[in-house]
C-alpha positions as semicolon CSV with decimal commas, in nm:
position;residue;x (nm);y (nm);z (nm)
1;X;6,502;4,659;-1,198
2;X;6,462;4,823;-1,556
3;X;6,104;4,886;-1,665
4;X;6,054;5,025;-2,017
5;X;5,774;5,290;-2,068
6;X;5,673;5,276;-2,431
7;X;5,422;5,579;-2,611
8;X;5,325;5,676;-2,909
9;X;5,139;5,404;-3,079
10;X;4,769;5,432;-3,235
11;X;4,577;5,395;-3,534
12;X;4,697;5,610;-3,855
13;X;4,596;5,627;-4,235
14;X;4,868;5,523;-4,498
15;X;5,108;5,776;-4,563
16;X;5,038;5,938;-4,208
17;X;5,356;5,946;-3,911
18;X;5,354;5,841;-3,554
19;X;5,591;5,919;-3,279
20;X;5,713;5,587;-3,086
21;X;5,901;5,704;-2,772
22;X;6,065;5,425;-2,555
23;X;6,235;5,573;-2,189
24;X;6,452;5,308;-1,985
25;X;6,320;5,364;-1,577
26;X;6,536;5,201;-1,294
27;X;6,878;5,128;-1,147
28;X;7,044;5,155;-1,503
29;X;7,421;5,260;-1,510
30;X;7,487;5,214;-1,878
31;X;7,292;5,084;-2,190
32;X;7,435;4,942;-2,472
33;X;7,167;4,914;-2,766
34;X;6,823;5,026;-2,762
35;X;6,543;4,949;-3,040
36;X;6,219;4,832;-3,187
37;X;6,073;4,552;-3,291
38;X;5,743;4,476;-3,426
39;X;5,554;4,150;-3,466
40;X;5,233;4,111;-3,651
41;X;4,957;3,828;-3,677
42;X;5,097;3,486;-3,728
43;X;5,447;3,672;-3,772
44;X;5,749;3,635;-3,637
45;X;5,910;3,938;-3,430
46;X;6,109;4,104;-3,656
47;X;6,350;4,373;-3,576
48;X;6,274;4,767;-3,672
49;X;6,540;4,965;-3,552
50;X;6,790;4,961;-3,325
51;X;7,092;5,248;-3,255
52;X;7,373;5,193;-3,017
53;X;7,472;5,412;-2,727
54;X;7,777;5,493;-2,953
55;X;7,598;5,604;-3,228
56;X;7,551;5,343;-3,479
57;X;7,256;5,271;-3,577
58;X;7,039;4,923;-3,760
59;X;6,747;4,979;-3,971
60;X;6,522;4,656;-4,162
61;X;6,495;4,693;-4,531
62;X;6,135;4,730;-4,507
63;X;6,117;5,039;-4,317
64;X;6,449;5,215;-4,517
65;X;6,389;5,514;-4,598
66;X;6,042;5,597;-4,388
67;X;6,154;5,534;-4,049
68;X;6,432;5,680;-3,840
69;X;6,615;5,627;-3,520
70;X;6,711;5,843;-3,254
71;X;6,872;5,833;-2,891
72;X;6,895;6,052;-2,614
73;X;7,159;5,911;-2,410
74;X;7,094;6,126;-2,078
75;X;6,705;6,031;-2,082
76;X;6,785;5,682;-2,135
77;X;6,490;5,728;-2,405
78;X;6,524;5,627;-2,803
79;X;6,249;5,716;-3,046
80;X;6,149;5,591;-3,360
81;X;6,008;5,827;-3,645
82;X;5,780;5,639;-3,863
83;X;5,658;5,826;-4,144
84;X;5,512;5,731;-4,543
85;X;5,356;5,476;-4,305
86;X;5,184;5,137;-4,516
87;X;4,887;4,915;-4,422
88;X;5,192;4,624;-4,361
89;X;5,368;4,847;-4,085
90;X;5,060;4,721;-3,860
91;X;5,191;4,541;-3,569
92;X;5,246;4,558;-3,204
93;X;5,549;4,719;-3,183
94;X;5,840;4,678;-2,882
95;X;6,088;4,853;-2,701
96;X;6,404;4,677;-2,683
97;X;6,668;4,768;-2,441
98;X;7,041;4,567;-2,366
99;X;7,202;4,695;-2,036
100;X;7,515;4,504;-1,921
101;X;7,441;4,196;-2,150
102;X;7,115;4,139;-2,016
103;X;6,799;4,220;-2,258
104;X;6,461;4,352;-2,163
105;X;6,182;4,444;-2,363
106;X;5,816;4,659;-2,341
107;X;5,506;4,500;-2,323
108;X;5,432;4,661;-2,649
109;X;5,271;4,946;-2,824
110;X;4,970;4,845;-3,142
111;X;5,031;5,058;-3,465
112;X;4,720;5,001;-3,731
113;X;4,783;5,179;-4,025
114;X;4,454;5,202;-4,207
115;X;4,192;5,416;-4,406
């Protein structure tokens, strides 16, 4: 059983940072990828973020730049850095976690940006 404890989420004006912290809880033995996603309003979920246990590391277009990515592998835990944040980062954003080839996700964390 894997249960993902997301954190960091909230309402913030444009240009403001927020913290999202995602730790992995449960009989894990190894993880493979671990991430964000984010889907707004009549959106589809659209990926963040994501950094493999190895290192390597995916970030969208649209965050470039503003966001970063970060792992620590012996707290099974990855946090995103959002910063320069814009009105269209607002969306319920999800922890995303692959551990032997199965996937399981966070029930989700709301970021508003707005003044």
């Amino acid at each position: 059983q894997v249960q993902l404890v997301e954190s960091g989420g909230g309402l913030v004006q444009p240009g403001g940072s927020l913290r999202l912290s995602c730790a992995a809880n449960g009989s894990i033995l190894s993880i493979n990828n671990m991430g964000w996603y984010r889907q707004a309003p009549g959106k589809e979920r659209e990926l963040v973020a994501t950094i493999h246990w190895g290192g390597a590391s995916n970030v969208a277009d649209a965050v470039k730049g503003r966001f970063t990515i970060s792992r620590d592998n012996a707290k099974n835990t990855v946090v995103l850095q959002m910063n320069s944040l814009k009105p269209e980062d607002t969306a319920v954003y999800y922890c995303n976690v692959e551990i032997r080839w199965k996937i399981y996700w966070g029930q989700g964390t709301q970021v508003t940006v707005s003044s």
